Each structure stands twice: as structure tokens, then as C-alpha cells.
Tab-separated table of C-alpha atoms and ligand atoms in Angstrom:
chain	number	residue	atom	x	y	z
J	1	VAL	CA	88.254	76.236	101.473
J	2	ALA	CA	89.779	75.247	104.781
J	3	PHE	CA	93.407	74.466	104.323
J	4	SER	CA	95.058	72.144	106.778
J	5	ARG	CA	98.686	72.712	107.613
J	6	ARG	CA	99.229	69.004	108.313
J	7	LYS	CA	97.300	67.750	105.300
J	8	PHE	CA	99.560	69.957	103.242
J	9	LEU	CA	102.564	68.107	104.664
J	10	VAL	CA	100.995	64.699	104.120
J	11	THR	CA	100.004	65.500	100.549
J	12	GLY	CA	103.400	66.965	99.918
J	13	ALA	CA	105.055	63.781	101.170
J	14	ALA	CA	102.881	61.499	99.068
J	15	GLY	CA	103.279	63.697	96.013
J	16	ALA	CA	107.026	63.587	96.278
J	17	GLY	CA	106.950	59.860	96.856
J	18	VAL	CA	109.098	60.195	99.968
J	19	ALA	CA	107.738	58.209	102.881
J	20	ALA	CA	109.827	59.905	105.562
J	21	VAL	CA	109.034	63.539	104.766
J	22	GLY	CA	107.377	65.324	107.638
J	23	GLY	CA	109.668	63.813	110.216
J	24	ALA	CA	108.962	63.179	113.872
J	25	GLY	CA	105.806	65.294	114.002
J	26	LEU	CA	103.989	63.097	111.526
J	27	ALA	CA	105.178	59.899	113.115
J	28	ALA	CA	103.999	61.059	116.521
J	29	ALA	CA	100.607	61.950	115.103
J	30	SER	CA	100.047	58.516	113.649
J	31	ILE	CA	101.070	56.825	116.895
J	32	ALA	CA	98.568	59.048	118.708
J	33	GLY	CA	95.830	57.518	116.581
J	34	GLY	CA	95.266	59.839	113.650
J	35	ASP	CA	96.059	63.374	112.726
J	36	GLY	CA	92.498	64.631	113.024
J	37	ASP	CA	92.422	65.804	109.455
J	38	ASP	CA	89.712	63.438	108.336
J	39	GLY	CA	87.374	65.213	110.729
J	40	GLY	CA	84.878	63.704	113.124
J	41	ASP	CA	87.532	61.916	115.176
J	42	PRO	CA	87.493	63.645	118.518
J	43	LEU	CA	90.418	61.584	119.768
J	44	GLY	CA	92.481	62.547	116.780
J	45	ALA	CA	91.466	66.150	117.202
J	46	ASP	CA	92.462	66.016	120.847
J	47	ALA	CA	95.774	64.444	120.006
J	48	ARG	CA	96.490	67.507	117.877
J	49	GLY	CA	95.417	69.777	120.715
J	50	THR	CA	92.359	71.357	119.151
J	51	VAL	CA	90.022	73.335	121.397
J	52	PRO	CA	86.594	73.816	119.766
J	53	PHE	CA	86.142	77.379	118.525
J	54	HIS	CA	82.339	77.363	118.398
J	55	GLY	CA	80.161	77.348	121.494
J	56	GLU	CA	77.882	79.285	123.789
J	57	HIS	CA	80.866	81.055	125.355
J	58	GLN	CA	84.114	82.031	123.710
J	59	ALA	CA	86.994	79.628	124.286
J	60	GLY	CA	90.045	80.788	126.246
J	61	ILE	CA	88.088	81.639	129.395
J	62	ALA	CA	86.921	78.490	131.195
J	63	THR	CA	89.227	76.498	128.903
J	64	GLU	CA	92.032	74.756	130.792
J	65	GLN	CA	94.732	77.401	130.859
J	66	GLN	CA	97.469	77.036	128.262
J	67	ASP	CA	101.122	77.793	129.009
J	68	ARG	CA	101.719	80.716	126.646
J	69	LEU	CA	100.023	84.004	125.861
J	70	LEU	CA	100.185	86.701	123.241
J	71	PHE	CA	97.726	89.465	124.019
J	72	ALA	CA	97.016	92.217	121.487
J	73	SER	CA	95.148	95.492	121.847
J	74	TYR	CA	93.960	97.365	118.753
J	75	HIS	CA	92.730	100.778	117.736
J	76	VAL	CA	89.963	100.562	115.121
J	77	THR	CA	90.478	102.707	112.028
J	78	ALA	CA	87.547	101.292	110.009
J	79	GLU	CA	85.428	104.199	108.872
J	80	ASP	CA	81.991	103.033	109.856
J	81	ARG	CA	79.949	100.282	111.421
J	82	ALA	CA	79.826	98.276	108.209
J	83	GLY	CA	83.637	98.288	108.128
J	84	LEU	CA	83.774	97.137	111.734
J	85	ALA	CA	81.261	94.346	111.031
J	86	GLU	CA	83.287	93.176	108.037
J	87	LEU	CA	86.448	93.087	110.115
J	88	LEU	CA	84.734	90.976	112.770
J	89	GLN	CA	83.377	88.622	110.110
J	90	ASP	CA	86.837	88.193	108.617
J	91	TRP	CA	88.389	87.694	112.053
J	92	THR	CA	85.752	85.116	113.019
J	93	ALA	CA	86.379	83.097	109.873
J	94	ALA	CA	90.146	83.289	110.325
J	95	ALA	CA	89.929	82.373	114.027
J	96	ALA	CA	87.868	79.269	113.241
J	97	ARG	CA	90.596	78.120	110.867
J	98	LEU	CA	93.557	79.073	113.033
J	99	THR	CA	92.221	77.331	116.139
J	100	ALA	CA	91.655	74.197	114.032
J	101	GLY	CA	95.309	74.267	113.018
J	102	GLU	CA	94.631	75.485	109.511
J	103	ASP	CA	96.284	78.270	107.565
J	104	VAL	CA	94.276	81.448	107.095
J	105	GLY	CA	94.533	80.661	103.406
J	106	PRO	CA	96.692	78.581	101.084
J	107	PRO	CA	99.994	79.900	99.768
J	108	ALA	CA	99.461	82.299	96.920
J	109	PRO	CA	99.339	80.478	93.586
J	110	VAL	CA	101.519	83.147	92.011
J	111	PRO	CA	105.041	83.825	93.228
J	112	ASP	CA	104.863	87.581	92.683
J	113	ALA	CA	102.097	88.129	95.275
J	114	PRO	CA	102.472	87.821	99.047
J	115	ALA	CA	101.193	84.499	100.422
J	116	THR	CA	97.819	84.650	102.179
J	117	ASP	CA	99.240	82.997	105.289
J	118	THR	CA	102.582	84.081	106.721
J	119	GLY	CA	103.696	80.452	106.995
J	120	GLU	CA	105.566	80.196	110.301
J	121	ALA	CA	103.035	77.757	111.789
J	122	GLU	CA	103.189	75.356	108.877
J	123	GLY	CA	103.523	71.816	110.223
J	124	LEU	CA	102.697	72.873	113.801
J	125	ASP	CA	99.708	71.575	115.716
J	126	PRO	CA	97.415	74.212	117.263
J	127	ALA	CA	98.710	73.192	120.712
J	128	ARG	CA	95.320	74.087	122.238
J	129	LEU	CA	95.214	77.520	120.596
J	130	THR	CA	92.283	79.676	121.663
J	131	LEU	CA	91.483	83.175	120.391
J	132	THR	CA	89.279	85.326	122.587
J	133	PHE	CA	87.955	88.674	121.330
J	134	GLY	CA	86.817	91.707	123.323
J	135	PHE	CA	85.460	95.246	122.956
J	136	GLY	CA	86.966	98.112	124.968
J	137	PRO	CA	84.993	101.085	126.328
J	138	SER	CA	86.395	103.360	123.588
J	139	LEU	CA	84.648	101.293	120.897
J	140	PHE	CA	81.380	102.687	122.240
J	141	ASP	CA	82.067	106.323	121.364
J	142	ASP	CA	80.315	108.023	118.441
J	143	ARG	CA	82.467	106.566	115.622
J	144	PHE	CA	80.298	103.500	115.094
J	145	GLY	CA	77.013	104.632	116.608
J	146	LEU	CA	77.414	102.164	119.463
J	147	ALA	CA	77.256	104.571	122.420
J	148	ARG	CA	73.781	103.546	123.514
J	149	HIS	CA	74.785	99.869	123.488
J	150	ARG	CA	77.640	100.299	125.917
J	151	PRO	CA	77.077	97.959	128.855
J	152	GLU	CA	76.869	99.645	132.241
J	153	ALA	CA	79.296	97.021	133.513
J	154	LEU	CA	81.840	98.366	131.011
J	155	ALA	CA	82.282	101.498	133.121
J	156	ASP	CA	85.822	102.904	132.949
J	157	LEU	CA	87.920	101.554	135.791
J	158	PRO	CA	88.642	104.177	138.447
J	159	SER	CA	92.245	104.994	139.231
J	160	PHE	CA	93.514	103.111	142.261
J	161	PRO	CA	96.062	104.272	144.820
J	162	GLY	CA	99.579	103.514	143.599
J	163	ASP	CA	98.654	103.122	139.905
J	164	GLU	CA	101.399	104.264	137.527
J	165	LEU	CA	99.654	103.468	134.279
J	166	ASP	CA	101.553	103.712	131.033
J	167	PRO	CA	99.248	104.610	128.112
J	168	ASP	CA	101.448	102.461	125.868
J	169	HIS	CA	100.286	99.399	127.819
J	170	SER	CA	96.696	100.432	128.467
J	171	GLY	CA	93.268	100.551	126.847
J	172	GLY	CA	92.211	99.648	123.323
J	173	ASP	CA	89.074	99.441	121.168
J	174	LEU	CA	89.476	95.699	120.588
J	175	CYS	CA	91.535	92.928	122.107
J	176	VAL	CA	92.538	89.454	121.083
J	177	GLN	CA	93.863	87.042	123.686
J	178	ALA	CA	95.794	84.237	121.992
J	179	CYS	CA	96.669	81.320	124.292
J	180	SER	CA	98.464	78.169	123.207
J	181	ASN	CA	101.012	75.730	124.516
J	182	ASP	CA	103.212	76.748	121.582
J	183	PRO	CA	104.284	80.415	121.536
J	184	GLN	CA	104.924	80.365	117.801
J	185	VAL	CA	101.329	79.286	117.161
J	186	ALA	CA	100.010	82.161	119.301
J	187	TYR	CA	102.323	84.590	117.518
J	188	HIS	CA	101.231	83.326	114.107
J	189	ALA	CA	97.576	83.827	115.008
J	190	ILE	CA	97.986	87.442	116.153
J	191	ARG	CA	100.260	88.271	113.240
J	192	ASN	CA	97.761	86.972	110.700
J	193	LEU	CA	94.735	88.555	112.369
J	194	THR	CA	96.600	91.874	112.366
J	195	ARG	CA	97.446	91.412	108.717
J	196	ILE	CA	93.830	90.604	107.844
J	197	GLY	CA	92.786	93.746	109.735
J	198	ARG	CA	95.123	96.035	107.800
J	199	GLY	CA	93.485	99.364	107.003
J	200	ARG	CA	90.794	98.649	109.616
J	201	VAL	CA	92.828	98.218	112.815
J	202	LEU	CA	96.171	99.383	114.167
J	203	LEU	CA	98.012	97.443	116.847
J	204	ARG	CA	98.306	99.590	119.974
J	205	TRP	CA	100.231	97.295	122.273
J	206	THR	CA	100.943	93.633	122.828
J	207	GLN	CA	101.958	91.552	125.814
J	208	ILE	CA	103.761	88.232	125.732
J	209	GLY	CA	103.170	85.907	128.666
J	210	PHE	CA	105.645	83.092	129.047
J	211	GLY	CA	104.146	81.023	131.841
J	212	ARG	CA	100.657	80.641	133.257
J	213	THR	CA	100.062	81.876	136.800
J	214	SER	CA	96.768	80.118	137.402
J	215	SER	CA	94.907	76.868	137.121
J	216	THR	CA	91.411	76.874	135.719
J	217	THR	CA	90.493	73.189	136.027
J	218	SER	CA	90.696	70.800	138.959
J	219	SER	CA	93.003	68.431	137.073
J	220	GLN	CA	95.642	71.097	136.452
J	221	LEU	CA	98.666	71.471	138.735
J	222	THR	CA	99.165	74.879	140.310
J	223	PRO	CA	102.034	76.748	138.645
J	224	ARG	CA	104.356	79.228	140.372
J	225	ASN	CA	104.552	82.941	139.672
J	226	LEU	CA	107.769	84.968	139.490
J	227	MET	CA	107.678	85.445	143.258
J	228	GLY	CA	108.209	81.684	143.560
J	229	PHE	CA	104.773	81.055	145.091
J	230	LYS	CA	102.094	78.708	143.829
J	231	ASP	CA	99.468	80.859	142.132
J	232	GLY	CA	95.943	79.796	141.286
J	233	THR	CA	95.326	77.473	144.248
J	234	ASN	CA	92.012	79.068	145.129
J	235	ASN	CA	91.013	80.049	141.626
J	236	LEU	CA	87.568	79.358	140.219
J	237	ARG	CA	87.430	76.045	138.413
J	238	ALA	CA	85.781	75.156	135.101
J	239	GLY	CA	82.557	73.211	135.444
J	240	THR	CA	81.554	74.655	138.825
J	241	ASP	CA	78.398	76.594	139.633
J	242	GLN	CA	80.531	79.235	141.290
J	243	LEU	CA	82.299	79.927	138.003
J	244	ASP	CA	78.993	80.069	136.115
J	245	ARG	CA	77.568	82.529	138.627
J	246	SER	CA	80.700	84.680	138.818
J	247	VAL	CA	81.810	84.819	135.192
J	248	TRP	CA	78.988	84.624	132.623
J	249	VAL	CA	76.406	87.292	131.939
J	250	PRO	CA	73.173	85.362	132.613
J	251	ALA	CA	70.339	84.650	130.164
J	252	ASP	CA	68.308	87.556	131.585
J	253	GLY	CA	71.300	89.908	131.939
J	254	ASP	CA	71.679	93.352	130.367
J	255	PRO	CA	72.418	94.311	127.721
J	256	ALA	CA	70.919	91.377	125.817
J	257	TRP	CA	73.835	91.285	123.367
J	258	MET	CA	76.220	90.353	126.212
J	259	ARG	CA	74.284	87.266	127.388
J	260	GLY	CA	76.716	84.375	127.561
J	261	GLY	CA	79.594	86.847	127.499
J	262	THR	CA	81.824	88.154	130.274
J	263	TYR	CA	84.177	91.035	131.151
J	264	LEU	CA	87.943	90.967	131.175
J	265	VAL	CA	90.188	93.136	133.320
J	266	ALA	CA	93.840	93.137	132.245
J	267	ARG	CA	96.481	94.694	134.493
J	268	ARG	CA	100.174	94.752	133.720
J	269	ILE	CA	101.650	94.426	137.209
J	270	ARG	CA	105.352	95.007	137.584
J	271	ILE	CA	107.053	92.957	140.305
J	272	PHE	CA	110.149	94.527	141.807
J	273	ILE	CA	112.027	91.268	141.596
J	274	GLU	CA	115.307	92.582	143.018
J	275	VAL	CA	113.585	93.928	146.143
J	276	TRP	CA	111.581	90.727	146.587
J	277	ASP	CA	114.700	88.587	146.243
J	278	ARG	CA	116.379	90.495	149.086
J	279	SER	CA	113.529	89.999	151.559
J	280	PRO	CA	113.613	87.127	154.076
J	281	LEU	CA	111.496	84.059	153.332
J	282	ALA	CA	109.382	84.589	156.470
J	283	ASP	CA	108.509	88.110	155.323
J	284	GLN	CA	107.603	86.842	151.873
J	285	GLU	CA	105.330	84.183	153.364
J	286	ALA	CA	103.693	86.736	155.663
J	287	THR	CA	103.114	88.989	152.638
J	288	ILE	CA	101.282	86.306	150.671
J	289	GLY	CA	99.825	84.443	153.683
J	290	ARG	CA	101.008	81.071	152.365
J	291	VAL	CA	104.080	78.840	152.686
J	292	ARG	CA	106.283	79.153	149.629
J	293	HIS	CA	107.373	75.532	149.302
J	294	THR	CA	104.040	73.752	149.827
J	295	GLY	CA	101.588	76.507	148.948
J	296	ALA	CA	99.734	75.740	152.205
J	297	PRO	CA	98.023	78.631	153.972
J	298	LEU	CA	99.987	79.812	157.024
J	299	GLY	CA	98.921	77.531	159.870
J	300	GLY	CA	98.042	74.706	157.436
J	301	HIS	CA	100.028	71.802	156.031
J	302	ALA	CA	98.960	71.115	152.458
J	303	GLU	CA	98.241	73.379	149.509
J	304	HIS	CA	94.491	72.892	149.508
J	305	ASP	CA	93.968	73.118	153.272
J	306	PRO	CA	91.276	75.660	154.147
J	307	ILE	CA	92.459	79.156	155.027
J	308	ASP	CA	91.736	79.850	158.712
J	309	LEU	CA	91.484	83.621	158.995
J	310	ASP	CA	90.580	83.461	162.701
J	311	ALA	CA	93.580	81.436	163.868
J	312	THR	CA	95.922	83.193	166.283
J	313	GLY	CA	99.419	82.248	167.382
J	314	ASP	CA	100.994	82.022	170.839
J	315	ASP	CA	101.485	85.784	170.715
J	316	ASP	CA	97.722	86.237	170.108
J	317	LYS	CA	98.460	87.739	166.722
J	318	PRO	CA	96.635	86.423	163.643
J	319	VAL	CA	98.546	83.553	162.009
J	320	ILE	CA	97.663	85.071	158.639
J	321	PRO	CA	98.621	88.740	159.016
J	322	VAL	CA	95.962	91.417	158.635
J	323	ASP	CA	97.609	92.750	155.485
J	324	ALA	CA	98.420	89.365	153.863
J	325	HIS	CA	97.351	89.074	150.227
J	326	VAL	CA	95.234	85.929	150.685
J	327	ARG	CA	93.372	87.455	153.644
J	328	LEU	CA	92.474	90.648	151.799
J	329	ALA	CA	91.642	88.816	148.555
J	330	ASN	CA	89.770	85.998	150.328
J	331	GLN	CA	86.847	85.243	148.089
J	332	ASP	CA	84.509	83.746	150.679
J	333	ALA	CA	85.089	86.561	153.166
J	334	ASN	CA	84.558	89.242	150.500
J	335	ASP	CA	81.959	87.315	148.524
J	336	ILE	CA	83.904	88.391	145.436
J	337	PHE	CA	84.973	85.672	142.997
J	338	LEU	CA	87.181	86.114	139.931
J	339	LEU	CA	88.389	83.716	137.267
J	340	ARG	CA	92.094	84.558	137.200
J	341	ARG	CA	93.951	83.557	134.036
J	342	GLY	CA	97.161	85.580	134.137
J	343	TYR	CA	100.705	85.041	132.869
J	344	SER	CA	104.251	85.908	133.916
J	345	PHE	CA	106.065	88.352	131.690
J	346	THR	CA	109.622	89.560	131.342
J	347	ASP	CA	110.311	92.427	128.942
J	348	GLY	CA	114.001	93.115	129.371
J	349	ILE	CA	115.468	95.834	131.558
J	350	ASP	CA	114.029	99.110	132.800
J	351	ARG	CA	116.729	101.418	131.414
J	352	ARG	CA	116.089	104.076	134.078
J	353	THR	CA	116.887	101.761	136.968
J	354	GLY	CA	118.737	98.811	135.450
J	355	GLN	CA	116.166	96.504	137.036
J	356	LEU	CA	114.126	93.767	135.381
J	357	ASP	CA	110.888	94.860	133.740
J	358	ALA	CA	109.052	91.708	134.778
J	359	GLY	CA	105.902	90.747	136.587
J	360	LEU	CA	102.420	89.392	136.285
J	361	PHE	CA	100.078	90.154	133.413
J	362	PHE	CA	96.920	89.789	135.472
J	363	LEU	CA	93.862	88.682	133.505
J	364	ALA	CA	90.550	88.164	135.282
J	365	PHE	CA	87.137	87.285	133.856
J	366	GLN	CA	83.969	88.248	135.685
J	367	ARG	CA	80.299	89.019	135.288
J	368	ASP	CA	80.499	92.651	136.398
J	369	PRO	CA	83.791	94.438	137.202
J	370	ARG	CA	81.937	97.156	139.149
J	371	HIS	CA	81.111	94.569	141.801
J	372	GLN	CA	84.139	92.294	141.486
J	373	PHE	CA	87.509	93.625	140.345
J	374	VAL	CA	86.889	97.258	141.327
J	375	PRO	CA	85.996	96.863	145.019
J	376	LEU	CA	88.588	94.110	145.467
J	377	GLN	CA	91.399	96.076	143.839
J	378	ASP	CA	90.364	99.179	145.752
J	379	SER	CA	90.911	97.298	148.994
J	380	LEU	CA	94.129	95.608	147.831
J	381	ALA	CA	95.574	98.888	146.565
J	382	ARG	CA	95.106	100.426	150.013
J	383	HIS	CA	96.056	97.621	152.359
J	384	ASP	CA	97.857	94.732	150.645
J	385	ALA	CA	101.371	93.995	151.982
J	386	LEU	CA	102.244	92.998	148.398
J	387	ASN	CA	102.211	96.673	147.397
J	388	GLU	CA	105.742	97.025	148.703
J	389	TYR	CA	106.869	94.765	145.856
J	390	ILE	CA	104.493	95.464	142.975
J	391	GLN	CA	103.127	98.318	140.886
J	392	HIS	CA	100.240	98.350	138.411
J	393	VAL	CA	101.683	99.846	135.220
J	394	GLY	CA	99.078	98.954	132.579
J	395	SER	CA	95.312	98.559	132.565
J	396	ALA	CA	92.580	97.594	130.144
J	397	LEU	CA	88.964	96.540	130.278
J	398	PHE	CA	86.983	94.640	127.648
J	399	ALA	CA	83.473	93.309	127.154
J	400	ILE	CA	83.876	89.745	125.879
J	401	PRO	CA	80.847	88.944	123.732
J	402	PRO	CA	79.309	85.460	123.746
J	403	GLY	CA	80.596	82.634	121.583
J	404	VAL	CA	79.480	81.927	118.034
J	405	ASP	CA	78.297	78.969	116.001
J	406	SER	CA	79.322	78.285	112.452
J	407	GLY	CA	76.659	80.616	111.010
J	408	THR	CA	77.379	83.708	113.103
J	409	TYR	CA	80.278	86.082	113.714
J	410	LEU	CA	81.823	87.535	116.862
J	411	GLY	CA	80.019	90.679	117.915
J	412	GLN	CA	77.007	89.978	115.706
J	413	THR	CA	74.672	90.249	118.683
J	414	LEU	CA	75.959	93.821	119.148
J	415	LEU	CA	76.217	94.975	115.544
J	416	ASP	CA	73.018	93.410	114.217
J	417	GLY	CA	71.008	95.056	116.954
J	418	ALA	CA	72.727	98.428	116.615
T	1	LIG	C1	101.670	90.726	141.117
T	1	LIG	C2	100.478	90.697	141.666
T	1	LIG	C3	99.893	89.485	142.351
T	1	LIG	C4	100.508	88.361	142.826
T	1	LIG	C5	101.999	88.021	142.774
T	1	LIG	C6	99.480	87.517	143.379
T	1	LIG	C7	99.706	86.291	143.970
T	1	LIG	C8	98.747	85.502	144.565
T	1	LIG	C9	98.999	84.271	145.256
T	1	LIG	C10	100.381	83.623	145.412
T	1	LIG	C11	97.815	83.800	145.716
T	1	LIG	C12	97.595	82.526	146.550
T	1	LIG	C13	97.283	81.326	145.717
T	1	LIG	C14	95.923	81.327	145.085
T	1	LIG	O1	94.905	81.078	145.740
T	1	LIG	O2	95.865	81.587	143.876
T	1	LIG	C15	96.799	84.741	145.315
T	1	LIG	C16	95.466	84.621	145.561
T	1	LIG	C17	94.498	85.496	145.124
T	1	LIG	N1	94.702	86.669	144.469
T	1	LIG	FE1	96.490	87.433	143.917
T	1	LIG	N2	98.268	88.145	143.246
T	1	LIG	C18	98.475	89.346	142.614
T	1	LIG	C19	97.521	90.280	142.292
T	1	LIG	C20	96.174	90.127	142.489
T	1	LIG	C21	95.174	91.081	142.093
T	1	LIG	C22	95.426	92.415	141.396
T	1	LIG	C23	93.966	90.553	142.445
T	1	LIG	C24	92.573	91.123	142.251
T	1	LIG	C25	92.279	92.410	142.231
T	1	LIG	C26	94.217	89.266	143.063
T	1	LIG	C27	93.250	88.406	143.532
T	1	LIG	C28	93.488	87.218	144.164
T	1	LIG	C29	92.419	86.342	144.640
T	1	LIG	C30	90.936	86.563	144.493
T	1	LIG	C31	93.064	85.266	145.261
T	1	LIG	C32	92.394	84.071	145.942
T	1	LIG	C33	92.101	84.409	147.374
T	1	LIG	C34	91.393	83.263	148.088
T	1	LIG	O3	90.160	83.225	148.036
T	1	LIG	O4	92.082	82.436	148.694
T	1	LIG	N3	95.562	89.050	143.074
T	1	LIG	N4	97.391	85.784	144.617
């Protein structure tokens, strides 16, 4: 039985006969026109910040990017394919409830057993929570008999010049990307999924992202990354043909189980903040190829002005330097498009150097990394002026299976056919 966190509050208030219990949250919900608990009221559901879980594609990809991230990578310890399928069924059911703002299960009826749900999201709205699940290359070894179903596009990423990858922030059999505007809601989701997976998965690493570094819809304002620059100006936008072509595995794509799915490349990119902060503004702008304050391309005036790669200055030099990030990453010039959906992170101090361990947790969705992330990163790793200030320190790749409806589970297209 689905168990609503808010209904629990409402019932509790009525039961106790205290009109004011529930406080500001409840009052705000009724002003917004309903708490969405009676179902079928899309406005009410929206007011609570509920992103539909079911659909052709998984949510959390073309979904308008939320402000907070908790990303988790797991090692699967389930003994066989049946165990893996059961895990994915349990996770699918739990994800449907969590994204609707429900507990994974009601509090235990007996006080001497642990409660089904850990409780820290009680009374909180989902705040646009999405949970996006993926399969890493290592899932397709011989443990689950899946080797022959491994997509060719899920080829291990090559190592790129300058990579300093830490195995403690890399790889994984499974991933869950939890995005929400409320970090406690994202935390609660990963914590409970991990708990449900006990005995079948082990957490390998997690990454908290505290601020989005992209926009994924045309109505969203462009945020700034830790370098102080607007990031996401030229990102793919939801609802465009370009996104459809660049992100989703098409209806005739291979393997069949990935149709409607996509691939995720995650890179933990350290930014050497102290070095960046000591460099002159003009050098920073030449490095990115944009003006820090406005976000305009060098030579332009406004953020969304077109980038003129051919423009030259009085000195006959290109206005946008040959090694500027936006020149080398230019999607039209390269004919390589990515849906970027990354987050800023800060994880304390690097004890060896006393410098901040902070940067960009780069997340990019695409139809085939072999033709998108890999050639682009290969070029950036060799030539990008940004390399003076950044280092890739973690890396992971996942096949993101298609979305589900209420009768199916995540990964069913893979496991049923296997
Ligand atoms: C810490 C690392 C990085 C930082 C700080 C950074 C920052 C930026 C900024 C400020 C922009 C301009 C605004 C925009 O259009 O979004 C940009 C654009 C872009 N970046 Fe990055 N970026 C980083 C890494 C990467 C990586 C690893 C890739 C892909 C391999 C990448 C791909 C792109 C693309 C495709 C664009 C849009 C280019 C265009 O068509 O105008 N970036 N980045």
C-alpha cells in the first residue's frame, strides 16, 4: 500500500484533534490548491513538486535540472540473475513511491523492529525528486550471464591525457542519480534504496552535488559554476529535435533492450580553485571564450549571442582564442552534441596540498559515447586551455535503460531477454 508522508501528517493532525499540527508546510500546501494526495490533480501534484516516474524515458535526464544531486555507484553482490532481477523490481517499486513523495513503507507496527522507512523525509515534499538508474560495463561480465547483451556503445572509456583517476571515485556495476531541489529528499532516497539492496549491493562511492551547472530547458536561468562563469548556455534543451537525436537510442537502435534509453558519462573534475582565483580576469575569459559577467561569447554582447569563431581582432588574432573551451567544445563545429547535467561539488580539503577538493561533477547524456564524449574529450584533453586549472579525477560510464510503466521494472528489457 502506498503510504503518503503528507497524508500521514494530515491524518495525524485530525486524529489528535489539533488543527494547527503540521505547521507552515501544510498551510502552504492548502494555499497552493491541494496537497496532491487525493490523486488525479495535476496542479496539486505540481505544487508538491512531483515529477512523473513512469514514461518512455527515465526521468532525471530531459527533466528540468534540479538544484541538488546525490549520485551513488554500487557493486552488485547478488548471486545470480534472478537476484539481480529481484533487486531491480524492488528498486523500481521503491522509486515509484519515493518520487511521489511517499515512504518506502509505513513505520513498523512493532517497536522492537526497525522501521521500513528511515523517516528523515517525513513531512517533506519530493521537491522534484527524480531517480535515474544505470548499468555499468562491469555488470556485463560472466556473473549474471549478460556478456552477450553488452551494448557496443558501452565500450570502456579510453584513458585521456592528463587523467588522474581515483578508483574510489570511478566505475560501478549500477548507478542511481538522485536529483531534487531538497538535498535531504535526495539523501533519503539513496539511503533507503541502499537499505533495500542490502545483501545484494554494496555502495562503492557517492558524490554530492550542491548546485547545478547546467540548464536543460529554455525557461531555466543559466547557473554559474565554481569558476564564476555561466554554465549551460549552449546546452541541449528539453523538447528539441536536437536533444532527441543526440540523447535517446532510437526505435531501431541496437541492442533492442536499450531503445528509449541513453548513456551517461560521469567525470569527477577537480578545479584548482586557488590557481584559478589568482589568474587575471582577462586570462580567465580567454580560457573559457566568454565574458564572465554577462556570459556573452567574446566579441558578443549578450549571453545568447551566436559564437563567431571566425572573428579576428585588430591584431588579426582570433577573438576567441584557438585553445578556448567554447571553441574546442563547439557543438556545431564538431557536430557533437551532449546533454550536460552536471553539479558543483566541494568535498573538504586535499590533505596533501591544503587546497580545496572542489570542482565539477560532469554528467552528460548521449546516444553513443564512442561518437560523442570520447572524441570530444580526446580533443579537449589535448588542447583545452582549461587544462591548466582542472584535472579529471573520477570516471564512470553507464547504460541508462528506457523508462518503465506501472507494470514493468527497470532493466526488464535486458533481463527478460537474457
Ligand atoms: C571543470 C570542467 C569544465 C568547466 C568548468 C566547463 C565550463 C564550460 C562553460 C563555462 C561553458 C560555456 C557555457 C555553455 O555553453 O554551457 C562550457 C561549454 C561547453 N562545454 Fe564545458 N566545462 C568543463 C568541462 C567540459 C567537458 C569535460 C566537456 C565534454 C567532454 C565539456 C563540453 C562542453 C560543451 C559541449 C559546451 C558547449 C559548447 C558550445 O557549443 O557552445 N565541458 N563549458
